[in-house]
Amino acid sequence: QVQLAESGGGSVQAGGSLRLSCAASGRILSINVMAWYRQGPGKQRELVGSITRGGTTNYADSVKGRFTISRDNAKNTVSLQMNSLNPDATAVYSCHAAIHGVFRWGQGTQVTVSS
């Protein structure tokens, strides 16, 4: 069974950094787009950024220049490096990927940024 699992969440003070990782497991031939979403308290889920298999990235305006997405196609992993974090980044961050035509989600990992 194909699964996505995030790691690396936690608490950090404003201005700090965190790195999230997501690993896809199971019988996987290839993964096209991998993405990170987040849902803050009382907010709708929003796209943070995405990366294609070829490495083309796309970011939400609110994180451009501070967050970086990368992936390792051989390991079926995607990472999110988050710098200069502010309290607005507090949210549950979830990994998303289209694998064999099926959209899959990880369980999510909490990121809390204190002022």
Tab-separated table of C-alpha atoms in Angstrom:
chain	number	residue	atom	x	y	z
A	1	GLN	CA	0.000	0.000	0.000
A	2	VAL	CA	1.345	3.395	-0.980
A	3	GLN	CA	1.673	5.813	1.903
A	4	LEU	CA	3.111	9.235	2.598
A	5	ALA	CA	4.694	10.039	5.935
A	6	GLU	CA	5.885	13.442	7.110
A	7	SER	CA	8.497	14.206	9.723
A	8	GLY	CA	10.319	17.211	11.090
A	9	GLY	CA	7.586	19.359	12.557
A	10	GLY	CA	7.930	21.063	15.889
A	11	SER	CA	8.052	24.373	17.674
A	12	VAL	CA	10.329	27.266	16.851
A	13	GLN	CA	10.575	30.936	17.663
A	14	ALA	CA	9.874	33.597	15.076
A	15	GLY	CA	12.814	34.044	12.761
A	16	GLY	CA	13.867	30.436	13.120
A	17	SER	CA	13.979	27.575	10.646
A	18	LEU	CA	12.533	24.109	10.307
A	19	ARG	CA	12.910	21.395	7.724
A	20	LEU	CA	10.070	19.030	6.927
A	21	SER	CA	10.457	15.776	5.078
A	22	CYS	CA	7.983	13.435	3.450
A	23	ALA	CA	8.673	9.906	2.297
A	24	ALA	CA	6.494	7.847	0.008
A	25	SER	CA	6.538	4.119	0.636
A	26	GLY	CA	5.105	1.081	-1.100
A	27	ARG	CA	5.304	-0.141	-4.665
A	28	ILE	CA	5.933	3.084	-6.554
A	29	LEU	CA	6.946	3.378	-10.175
A	30	SER	CA	7.153	7.144	-10.306
A	31	ILE	CA	5.660	10.249	-8.759
A	32	ASN	CA	4.783	13.293	-10.792
A	33	VAL	CA	4.017	16.355	-8.704
A	34	MET	CA	4.746	16.434	-4.990
A	35	ALA	CA	3.481	19.295	-2.870
A	36	TRP	CA	3.172	20.728	0.604
A	37	TYR	CA	-0.070	22.131	1.951
A	38	ARG	CA	-0.820	23.703	5.300
A	39	GLN	CA	-3.857	24.462	7.365
A	40	GLY	CA	-3.591	26.984	10.141
A	41	PRO	CA	-6.045	27.297	13.044
A	42	GLY	CA	-9.348	28.595	11.741
A	43	LYS	CA	-8.024	28.778	8.202
A	44	GLN	CA	-8.601	26.878	4.990
A	45	ARG	CA	-5.971	24.528	3.695
A	46	GLU	CA	-3.619	26.264	1.296
A	47	LEU	CA	-0.899	25.223	-1.078
A	48	VAL	CA	2.555	26.095	0.204
A	49	GLY	CA	4.464	24.898	-2.820
A	50	SER	CA	4.956	22.101	-5.283
A	51	ILE	CA	7.687	20.464	-7.298
A	52	THR	CA	7.505	18.395	-10.457
A	53	ARG	CA	9.522	15.304	-11.113
A	54	GLY	CA	11.800	17.429	-13.262
A	55	GLY	CA	12.388	19.891	-10.444
A	56	THR	CA	10.168	22.799	-11.450
A	57	THR	CA	8.904	24.519	-8.328
A	58	ASN	CA	5.956	26.717	-7.545
A	59	TYR	CA	5.386	28.626	-4.302
A	60	ALA	CA	2.658	30.567	-2.607
A	61	ASP	CA	3.431	34.275	-2.639
A	62	SER	CA	3.499	34.321	1.155
A	63	VAL	CA	6.493	31.967	1.325
A	64	LYS	CA	8.519	32.920	-1.741
A	65	GLY	CA	12.131	33.602	-0.887
A	66	ARG	CA	11.849	31.938	2.518
A	67	PHE	CA	10.723	28.378	1.800
A	68	THR	CA	12.433	25.914	-0.524
A	69	ILE	CA	11.064	22.621	-1.804
A	70	SER	CA	13.342	19.866	-2.987
A	71	ARG	CA	12.913	16.203	-3.820
A	72	ASP	CA	14.869	13.028	-4.312
A	73	ASN	CA	13.243	10.987	-7.053
A	74	ALA	CA	15.327	7.911	-6.306
A	75	LYS	CA	14.163	7.878	-2.685
A	76	ASN	CA	10.631	9.168	-3.348
A	77	THR	CA	11.062	11.949	-0.840
A	78	VAL	CA	10.213	15.634	-0.791
A	79	SER	CA	11.458	18.218	1.672
A	80	LEU	CA	10.417	21.694	2.705
A	81	GLN	CA	13.062	24.004	4.122
A	82	MET	CA	11.391	26.851	5.968
A	83	ASN	CA	13.422	29.903	6.952
A	84	SER	CA	12.540	33.201	8.590
A	85	LEU	CA	9.431	31.675	10.071
A	86	ASN	CA	6.739	33.922	11.509
A	87	PRO	CA	3.721	33.039	13.667
A	88	ASP	CA	1.484	33.031	10.567
A	89	ALA	CA	3.273	29.840	9.541
A	90	THR	CA	1.743	27.963	12.465
A	91	ALA	CA	-0.217	25.152	10.872
A	92	VAL	CA	-0.448	21.467	10.185
A	93	TYR	CA	1.712	20.797	7.149
A	94	SER	CA	0.751	17.923	4.902
A	95	CYS	CA	2.531	16.253	2.061
A	96	HIS	CA	0.567	15.544	-1.111
A	97	ALA	CA	1.448	13.545	-4.184
A	98	ALA	CA	-0.207	12.112	-7.252
A	99	ILE	CA	0.965	8.511	-7.370
A	100	HIS	CA	-0.211	6.251	-10.170
A	101	GLY	CA	-3.116	8.593	-10.830
A	102	VAL	CA	-4.307	8.663	-7.219
A	103	PHE	CA	-4.016	11.739	-5.008
A	104	ARG	CA	-2.514	10.808	-1.658
A	105	TRP	CA	-1.982	12.712	1.572
A	106	GLY	CA	0.297	12.248	4.526
A	107	GLN	CA	-1.033	12.416	8.062
A	108	GLY	CA	0.345	15.905	8.610
A	109	THR	CA	2.897	17.365	10.982
A	110	GLN	CA	2.409	20.313	13.321
A	111	VAL	CA	4.537	23.415	13.003
A	112	THR	CA	4.206	26.041	15.716
A	113	VAL	CA	5.963	29.380	15.512
A	114	SER	CA	5.964	31.532	18.620
A	115	SER	CA	6.526	35.266	18.688
